[in-house]
CSV table of C-alpha atoms and ligand atoms in Angstrom, one decimal:
chain,number,residue,atom,x,y,z
A,28,MET,CA,46.7,7.6,-8.3
A,29,LYS,CA,44.7,10.5,-6.9
A,30,TYR,CA,45.4,11.3,-3.1
A,31,ILE,CA,42.4,13.1,-1.2
A,32,LEU,CA,42.8,14.3,2.4
A,33,LEU,CA,39.6,15.5,4.0
A,34,LEU,CA,40.2,17.0,7.5
A,35,GLY,CA,37.6,18.2,9.9
A,36,ASP,CA,39.2,20.6,12.3
A,37,GLY,CA,38.8,19.7,15.8
A,38,MET,CA,36.3,16.8,15.1
A,39,ALA,CA,37.7,14.4,17.6
A,40,ASP,CA,36.2,14.7,21.2
A,41,ASN,CA,35.6,12.6,24.4
A,42,PRO,CA,32.5,10.5,25.1
A,43,ALA,CA,29.6,12.6,26.6
A,44,ASP,CA,26.7,11.4,28.9
A,45,GLU,CA,24.3,13.4,26.9
A,46,LEU,CA,25.2,11.4,23.8
A,47,GLY,CA,24.8,8.1,25.6
A,48,GLY,CA,28.5,7.7,26.2
A,49,LYS,CA,29.2,8.4,22.6
A,50,THR,CA,31.6,11.0,21.2
A,51,PRO,CA,30.0,13.6,18.7
A,52,LEU,CA,31.7,11.9,15.8
A,53,GLU,CA,30.3,8.5,17.0
A,54,TYR,CA,26.8,10.0,17.6
A,55,ALA,CA,26.4,12.0,14.3
A,56,ALA,CA,25.1,10.3,11.3
A,57,THR,CA,28.2,9.7,9.0
A,58,PRO,CA,27.5,6.9,6.6
A,59,HIS,CA,30.2,8.1,4.3
A,60,MET,CA,33.0,8.3,6.7
A,61,ASP,CA,31.7,5.0,8.1
A,62,ARG,CA,32.2,3.5,4.8
A,63,ILE,CA,35.8,4.6,4.3
A,64,ALA,CA,36.6,3.3,7.8
A,65,CYS,CA,34.9,-0.1,7.4
A,66,MET,CA,36.1,-0.8,3.9
A,67,GLY,CA,39.5,0.8,4.5
A,68,THR,CA,41.9,1.1,7.4
A,69,ALA,CA,41.3,2.9,10.7
A,70,GLY,CA,43.6,4.0,13.5
A,71,LEU,CA,44.9,7.0,15.5
A,72,ILE,CA,47.2,9.6,14.5
A,73,ASP,CA,49.4,11.5,17.0
A,74,THR,CA,49.9,15.0,15.7
A,75,ILE,CA,51.1,17.0,18.6
A,76,PRO,CA,54.7,16.1,19.9
A,77,ARG,CA,55.2,16.2,23.5
A,78,GLY,CA,56.0,19.8,24.6
A,79,PHE,CA,54.2,21.5,21.7
A,80,PRO,CA,51.0,23.2,22.4
A,81,PRO,CA,47.9,21.5,20.6
A,82,GLY,CA,47.5,24.2,17.9
A,83,SER,CA,46.3,23.7,14.4
A,84,ASP,CA,49.5,24.9,13.2
A,85,VAL,CA,51.5,22.1,15.0
A,86,ALA,CA,48.8,19.5,14.1
A,87,ASN,CA,48.6,20.3,10.4
A,88,LEU,CA,52.4,20.4,9.9
A,89,SER,CA,52.3,16.8,11.3
A,90,VAL,CA,49.5,15.9,9.0
A,91,LEU,CA,51.5,16.9,6.0
A,92,GLY,CA,54.5,15.2,7.2
A,93,TYR,CA,56.6,18.2,8.4
A,94,ASP,CA,58.1,17.4,11.9
A,95,PRO,CA,57.2,20.3,14.1
A,96,HIS,CA,60.5,20.0,16.0
A,97,ILE,CA,62.1,21.1,12.7
A,98,TYR,CA,59.5,23.2,11.0
A,99,HIS,CA,57.3,24.9,13.7
A,100,SER,CA,57.9,28.6,13.7
A,101,GLY,CA,54.9,30.2,15.2
A,102,ARG,CA,51.5,31.0,13.7
A,103,ALA,CA,52.2,34.6,12.4
A,104,PRO,CA,54.7,33.7,9.6
A,105,LEU,CA,52.2,31.3,8.4
A,106,GLU,CA,49.3,33.8,8.4
A,107,ALA,CA,51.6,36.3,6.8
A,108,ALA,CA,52.3,34.1,3.9
A,109,SER,CA,48.6,33.6,3.3
A,110,ILE,CA,48.1,37.4,3.1
A,111,GLY,CA,50.8,37.8,0.7
A,112,ILE,CA,53.6,39.3,3.0
A,113,SER,CA,57.2,37.9,1.9
A,114,LEU,CA,59.4,37.6,4.9
A,115,SER,CA,63.1,38.0,4.9
A,116,PRO,CA,65.3,35.6,6.9
A,117,ASP,CA,65.8,38.2,9.8
A,118,ASP,CA,62.1,39.4,10.0
A,119,VAL,CA,59.9,38.3,13.0
A,120,ALA,CA,56.3,38.4,12.3
A,121,PHE,CA,53.8,38.7,15.0
A,122,ARG,CA,50.0,38.3,15.0
A,123,CYS,CA,48.6,41.8,15.8
A,124,ASN,CA,45.1,41.3,17.2
A,125,LEU,CA,42.8,44.2,17.6
A,126,VAL,CA,41.3,43.7,21.1
A,127,THR,CA,39.0,45.4,23.6
A,128,LEU,CA,40.7,46.2,26.8
A,129,GLY,CA,39.3,47.9,29.9
A,130,ASP,CA,40.3,51.4,30.8
A,131,ASP,CA,43.8,52.2,31.8
A,132,GLU,CA,43.2,51.8,35.5
A,133,ASP,CA,42.1,48.1,34.8
A,134,PRO,CA,42.9,47.0,31.4
A,135,VAL,CA,40.9,43.7,31.6
A,136,MET,CA,41.0,41.8,28.3
A,137,GLU,CA,37.3,42.1,27.5
A,138,ASP,CA,37.4,40.8,23.9
A,139,TYR,CA,40.2,39.1,22.0
A,140,SER,CA,38.5,40.1,18.5
A,141,ALA,CA,37.1,43.7,19.3
A,142,GLY,CA,33.8,42.4,18.6
A,143,HIS,CA,34.9,40.6,15.5
A,144,ILE,CA,35.6,43.9,13.8
A,145,SER,CA,35.1,44.2,10.2
A,146,SER,CA,38.2,43.9,7.8
A,147,GLN,CA,37.3,47.3,6.6
A,148,GLU,CA,37.4,49.1,10.0
A,149,ALA,CA,40.5,47.1,11.0
A,150,GLY,CA,42.2,48.3,7.7
A,151,LEU,CA,41.6,51.9,8.7
A,152,LEU,CA,42.9,51.4,12.1
A,153,ILE,CA,46.0,49.6,10.8
A,154,ASP,CA,46.8,52.2,8.2
A,155,ASP,CA,46.6,55.0,10.9
A,156,LEU,CA,48.8,52.8,13.1
A,157,ASN,CA,51.4,52.5,10.5
A,158,ALA,CA,51.4,56.4,10.1
A,159,PHE,CA,51.6,56.9,13.8
A,160,ALA,CA,54.0,54.1,15.0
A,161,GLY,CA,55.3,52.3,11.9
A,162,SER,CA,59.0,52.8,10.9
A,163,ASP,CA,61.7,51.2,8.6
A,164,GLN,CA,62.0,48.6,11.3
A,165,CYS,CA,58.3,47.9,12.1
A,166,ARG,CA,55.4,47.6,9.8
A,167,PHE,CA,51.7,46.7,10.3
A,168,TYR,CA,49.7,44.7,7.8
A,169,SER,CA,45.8,44.2,7.4
A,170,GLY,CA,44.5,40.8,7.4
A,171,VAL,CA,41.0,39.5,8.0
A,172,SER,CA,39.0,41.1,10.8
A,173,TYR,CA,40.9,41.4,14.1
A,174,ARG,CA,43.7,39.2,12.7
A,175,ASN,CA,46.4,41.5,11.5
A,176,ILE,CA,50.2,41.1,11.3
A,177,MET,CA,53.2,43.1,12.4
A,178,VAL,CA,56.8,42.6,11.1
A,179,LEU,CA,59.8,43.6,12.9
A,180,LYS,CA,63.0,43.7,11.0
A,181,GLY,CA,65.9,42.0,12.7
A,182,GLY,CA,63.6,41.0,15.6
A,183,SER,CA,64.5,38.6,18.4
A,184,LEU,CA,62.7,35.3,19.0
A,185,ARG,CA,63.7,35.5,22.7
A,186,VAL,CA,60.4,37.0,23.8
A,187,VAL,CA,57.4,35.6,25.8
A,188,THR,CA,53.8,36.5,24.5
A,189,THR,CA,50.4,35.2,25.4
A,190,PRO,CA,47.4,34.5,23.2
A,191,PRO,CA,44.7,37.2,24.0
A,192,HIS,CA,41.9,34.4,23.8
A,193,ASP,CA,43.6,32.7,26.8
A,194,ILE,CA,43.4,35.6,29.3
A,195,VAL,CA,39.8,36.9,28.6
A,196,GLY,CA,38.5,38.5,31.9
A,197,GLN,CA,42.0,39.1,33.3
A,198,ASN,CA,44.0,42.1,33.8
A,199,SER,CA,46.2,42.2,30.7
A,200,ASN,CA,49.3,44.1,32.1
A,201,ARG,CA,50.6,40.9,33.5
A,202,TYR,CA,50.7,39.2,30.1
A,203,LEU,CA,52.4,42.1,28.0
A,204,PRO,CA,55.4,40.9,26.1
A,205,GLN,CA,58.5,39.9,28.1
A,206,GLY,CA,62.1,39.2,27.1
A,207,ASP,CA,64.2,40.9,24.3
A,208,ALA,CA,62.9,44.0,23.0
A,209,ALA,CA,60.0,43.8,25.4
A,210,SER,CA,59.9,47.5,26.0
A,211,PHE,CA,59.8,48.4,22.3
A,212,LEU,CA,56.8,46.0,22.0
A,213,VAL,CA,55.1,47.1,25.0
A,214,ASN,CA,55.5,50.8,23.9
A,215,LEU,CA,53.7,49.9,20.6
A,216,VAL,CA,50.8,48.5,22.4
A,217,LYS,CA,50.6,51.6,24.7
A,218,ARG,CA,50.8,54.0,21.6
A,219,SER,CA,48.1,52.0,19.9
A,220,ARG,CA,45.9,52.7,22.9
A,221,VAL,CA,46.5,56.4,22.7
A,222,LEU,CA,45.8,56.5,18.9
A,223,PHE,CA,42.7,54.2,19.1
A,224,ARG,CA,41.1,56.0,22.1
A,225,ASP,CA,39.3,58.7,20.1
A,226,HIS,CA,39.6,57.2,16.6
A,227,SER,CA,36.4,57.8,14.5
A,228,VAL,CA,36.2,53.9,13.9
A,229,ASN,CA,35.8,53.4,17.5
A,230,ARG,CA,33.6,56.4,18.2
A,231,GLU,CA,31.1,54.9,15.5
A,232,ARG,CA,31.4,51.3,16.9
A,233,VAL,CA,30.6,52.5,20.3
A,234,ASP,CA,27.7,54.6,19.1
A,235,SER,CA,26.1,51.6,17.5
A,236,GLY,CA,26.5,49.5,20.6
A,237,LYS,CA,29.7,47.5,19.4
A,238,ARG,CA,33.0,46.9,21.2
A,239,PRO,CA,35.7,49.3,20.3
A,240,ALA,CA,39.3,48.2,19.3
A,241,SER,CA,41.0,49.8,22.0
A,242,SER,CA,44.5,48.2,21.6
A,243,ILE,CA,46.6,46.0,19.6
A,244,TRP,CA,48.0,42.7,21.0
A,245,LEU,CA,51.0,41.1,19.8
A,246,TRP,CA,51.7,37.3,20.1
A,247,GLY,CA,52.3,34.1,17.8
A,248,GLU,CA,55.7,35.4,16.8
A,249,GLY,CA,58.0,33.5,14.5
A,250,LYS,CA,60.4,33.7,11.5
A,251,LYS,CA,60.0,32.4,8.0
A,252,PRO,CA,59.7,28.5,8.1
A,253,ARG,CA,62.3,26.6,6.2
A,254,MET,CA,59.9,24.2,4.6
A,255,ALA,CA,60.7,22.5,1.3
A,256,PRO,CA,57.7,21.8,-1.0
A,257,ILE,CA,56.0,18.7,-0.6
A,258,SER,CA,56.8,17.7,-4.0
A,259,ASP,CA,60.6,17.3,-3.0
A,260,ARG,CA,59.5,14.3,-1.1
A,261,TYR,CA,56.7,12.9,-3.1
A,262,PRO,CA,56.1,13.2,-6.9
A,263,VAL,CA,52.7,15.0,-6.6
A,264,ARG,CA,51.0,18.3,-7.6
A,265,GLY,CA,48.8,19.3,-4.8
A,266,GLY,CA,46.3,21.9,-3.8
A,267,LEU,CA,44.9,23.3,-0.6
A,268,ILE,CA,41.2,24.2,0.1
A,269,SER,CA,40.8,26.1,3.4
A,270,ALA,CA,39.2,29.5,4.5
A,271,VAL,CA,41.7,29.7,7.4
A,272,ASP,CA,44.9,31.8,6.9
A,273,LEU,CA,47.0,29.6,9.1
A,274,LEU,CA,46.3,26.4,7.1
A,275,ARG,CA,46.8,28.4,3.7
A,276,GLY,CA,50.1,29.6,5.0
A,277,ILE,CA,51.2,26.1,5.7
A,278,GLY,CA,49.9,25.1,2.1
A,279,TYR,CA,51.9,28.0,0.7
A,280,TYR,CA,55.3,26.9,2.2
A,281,ALA,CA,54.3,23.2,1.4
A,282,GLY,CA,54.1,24.4,-2.3
A,283,LEU,CA,50.5,23.5,-2.7
A,284,GLU,CA,48.2,25.6,-5.0
A,285,LEU,CA,46.0,27.8,-2.7
A,286,LEU,CA,42.6,27.0,-4.2
A,287,HIS,CA,39.8,29.7,-3.8
A,288,VAL,CA,36.2,28.7,-3.1
A,289,ASP,CA,33.4,31.3,-3.0
A,290,GLY,CA,31.4,31.3,0.2
A,291,ALA,CA,34.1,29.6,2.2
A,292,THR,CA,34.0,31.1,5.8
A,293,GLY,CA,35.8,29.0,8.1
A,294,TYR,CA,32.4,28.6,10.0
A,295,ILE,CA,29.3,26.4,10.2
A,296,ASP,CA,27.7,28.3,7.3
A,297,THR,CA,30.7,27.6,4.8
A,298,ASN,CA,30.2,26.4,1.2
A,299,TYR,CA,30.6,22.7,1.7
A,300,GLU,CA,29.3,21.7,-1.7
A,301,GLY,CA,31.7,24.3,-3.4
A,302,LYS,CA,34.7,22.9,-1.6
A,303,ALA,CA,33.8,19.3,-2.8
A,304,ALA,CA,33.3,20.6,-6.4
A,305,LYS,CA,36.6,22.5,-6.3
A,306,ALA,CA,38.4,19.3,-5.0
A,307,LEU,CA,37.0,17.2,-7.8
A,308,GLU,CA,37.8,19.7,-10.4
A,309,PHE,CA,41.4,20.2,-9.2
A,310,LEU,CA,41.9,16.5,-9.2
A,311,THR,CA,41.2,16.0,-12.9
A,312,MET,CA,44.5,17.7,-13.8
A,313,ASN,CA,46.5,17.2,-10.5
A,314,ASP,CA,47.4,14.4,-8.0
A,315,PHE,CA,46.7,15.5,-4.6
A,316,VAL,CA,44.1,17.8,-2.7
A,317,PHE,CA,44.0,18.8,1.1
A,318,LEU,CA,40.6,19.8,1.9
A,319,HIS,CA,40.1,21.4,5.4
A,320,VAL,CA,36.9,22.3,7.1
A,321,GLU,CA,37.2,24.6,10.3
A,322,ALA,CA,33.4,24.3,11.4
A,323,PRO,CA,33.7,21.6,13.9
A,324,ASP,CA,36.6,23.3,15.8
A,325,GLU,CA,34.6,26.7,16.0
A,326,MET,CA,31.5,24.8,17.3
A,327,SER,CA,33.6,23.1,19.9
A,328,HIS,CA,35.2,26.6,20.9
A,329,GLU,CA,31.7,27.9,21.4
A,330,GLY,CA,30.8,24.7,23.5
A,331,ASN,CA,27.9,24.0,21.0
A,332,MET,CA,27.3,20.3,21.0
A,333,LYS,CA,24.4,20.3,18.6
A,334,GLY,CA,26.3,22.7,16.2
A,335,LYS,CA,29.4,20.3,16.3
A,336,ILE,CA,27.2,17.3,15.4
A,337,ARG,CA,25.6,19.2,12.6
A,338,ALA,CA,29.0,20.3,11.3
A,339,ILE,CA,30.2,16.8,11.3
A,340,GLU,CA,27.2,15.6,9.5
A,341,ASP,CA,27.3,18.3,6.9
A,342,PHE,CA,31.1,17.6,6.4
A,343,ASP,CA,30.2,13.9,5.8
A,344,ARG,CA,27.3,14.3,3.6
A,345,LYS,CA,28.1,17.3,1.6
A,346,ILE,CA,31.9,16.8,1.2
A,347,VAL,CA,32.9,13.0,2.0
A,348,GLY,CA,29.8,11.8,0.3
A,349,THR,CA,30.0,14.0,-2.8
A,350,ILE,CA,33.6,13.1,-3.4
A,351,LEU,CA,33.2,9.4,-2.7
A,352,GLY,CA,30.3,9.5,-5.4
A,353,GLU,CA,32.6,11.0,-8.0
A,354,VAL,CA,36.2,10.3,-7.5
A,355,GLY,CA,36.0,6.7,-9.1
A,356,GLN,CA,35.7,8.3,-12.3
A,357,LEU,CA,39.2,9.9,-12.0
A,358,GLY,CA,40.8,6.3,-11.9
A,359,GLU,CA,42.7,4.9,-8.8
A,360,TYR,CA,42.6,6.7,-5.7
A,361,ARG,CA,43.4,6.7,-1.9
A,362,ILE,CA,41.2,8.8,0.3
A,363,ALA,CA,41.8,9.8,3.9
A,364,ILE,CA,39.5,11.4,6.6
A,365,MET,CA,40.8,12.7,9.9
A,366,SER,CA,40.7,15.2,12.5
A,367,ASP,CA,44.0,17.3,13.2
A,368,HIS,CA,43.5,17.4,17.1
A,369,PRO,CA,40.6,16.9,19.5
A,370,THR,CA,38.7,20.0,20.6
A,371,PRO,CA,36.4,18.6,23.1
A,372,PHE,CA,33.4,20.8,23.4
A,373,LYS,CA,33.1,20.6,27.1
A,374,ILE,CA,36.5,22.1,27.6
A,375,ARG,CA,36.0,24.6,24.6
A,376,THR,CA,39.8,24.4,23.6
A,377,HIS,CA,42.2,22.0,21.9
A,378,ALA,CA,43.6,18.8,23.5
A,379,SER,CA,46.9,16.9,22.7
A,380,ASP,CA,45.4,13.4,22.4
A,381,PRO,CA,45.7,11.4,19.1
A,382,SER,CA,42.9,11.7,16.7
A,383,PRO,CA,41.1,9.1,14.6
A,384,PHE,CA,41.8,8.7,10.9
A,385,ALA,CA,40.7,6.4,8.2
A,386,VAL,CA,42.1,5.6,4.7
A,387,TYR,CA,40.4,3.8,1.7
A,388,SER,CA,42.4,2.7,-1.3
A,389,SER,CA,40.7,1.7,-4.5
A,390,ARG,CA,43.4,-0.9,-4.6
A,391,LYS,CA,41.4,-3.4,-2.5
A,392,GLU,CA,44.4,-5.3,-1.3
A,393,GLU,CA,45.7,-2.2,0.7
A,394,ASN,CA,42.8,-2.1,3.0
A,395,ILE,CA,42.9,-3.7,6.3
A,396,ARG,CA,39.3,-3.5,7.4
A,397,THR,CA,39.5,-3.6,11.2
A,398,VAL,CA,36.4,-1.5,12.2
A,399,LEU,CA,32.8,-1.1,11.4
A,400,SER,CA,32.3,2.7,11.6
A,401,PHE,CA,34.4,5.8,12.0
A,402,GLY,CA,35.0,7.2,15.6
A,403,GLU,CA,37.5,7.5,18.4
A,404,THR,CA,36.7,4.1,20.1
A,405,GLY,CA,37.0,2.0,17.1
A,406,ALA,CA,40.1,3.7,16.0
A,407,LYS,CA,41.7,3.3,19.3
A,408,LYS,CA,41.0,-0.6,19.3
A,409,SER,CA,42.2,-0.9,15.7
B,9,ZN,ZN1,42.8,22.5,14.3
C-alpha cells in the first residue's frame, strides 16, 4: 500500500460574491481533486484545537497525527531543525527576523521582512551580530532571507513575544519581549539597532532604494519538541516535500526523509512538476509521501484572489493530476488531498475553521462516495 498526502496550504476559504457565491476551491477548475472527492470519501478536518493560533505549525502537526496539546512547541525549534541546528533540551530557540523599523523616536514596524532581504546580505548581518552580541549563552544562525534563528542556552519560556507581521504600521516599542529575561532580549534588539545603523549592507540597500534591515525581532520561541518518529506508530517509511522550513522541521522530527526539489520556492512560481516527479520516484522504494505546496497560502496573504485560483488550478493539474495518472503503476494506494487551515483571501490571514479533505483508495470498498466535487460546501454536507 502506498500512502500519498497532497496538501495545498491555506487553500480553504469562504464563499465570495465575486465568484458567484463559490469559494476559490469551488470556483477553480480542479478535475483531478473532484475525481478523488467524487470516487472517494470527502469531509472536514479540524486541525486547530481550541485555544491554539491557526498557524501552519499547529495545523500540520494535527495533519500528521501529533496532538498540538502535547507536541506544539513554537515555530522556531522546527525551523531550527530545518536549517541543521540541533537543540539541547534546555535551549530555547527564537525566530530572529531582520526587520525595518522607523527611527528611534518613533520605531514603527515598517517591514517584517526588511524588504525580503537576500540570504547573502542577511548572512553578513547575522555574522557581525554574533561577533558583536553573541556569547556562550546566546548564538545567532542564518536561515533563509529575513528568517533567522537565535538560540539561548538555559532560556525560559515564560516570555511573551509578538509576530512582527501582526504589528506592521504600529509603534514596535509596545510589543518588545516581556516576562522572564525580557531585559536581556530587549537589550539584544537594541544592540542590533546600533550595529545595523551604519552597516555597509544597509548603506548599499538604502543607496539602491531598498529597505534596510534596521533591527532584529525575536518571537516564535520554543524548546525542542518531544516528537517520536511517525514510524513508531505506523509501519511506514515516509518522505516530505516542502520548500517551507516550518514544514521541513515538522518532517524532520516526524522522522520523514526531507526530499529536495530544484526550483521549489514556496511561492506561485514553484516547480510543481518537479515535486510530483519526486513524489512518484520516492514512492517506488518507500511507503508514504507528504507533498506540501505553499502557493495558495501566499496568494491569500497578498489578498490576490486570481493568484489563489491559479495556484489551486496549478496544484490540481500539475501535482494531483500527474500523480493520479501514474500512481496506479505502483500497486495499491490511498491518496488524500486537503488544506491545512483556511486562509481567506479577504482577511489575508489564517482562520481556525475546519478544512475540506478527500481520500481515495484503490480498494474500491473503502470509498464512501458522498459528493460530486471537491470543495468546502460539499465537504461540510458530507
Ligand atoms: Zn498553513
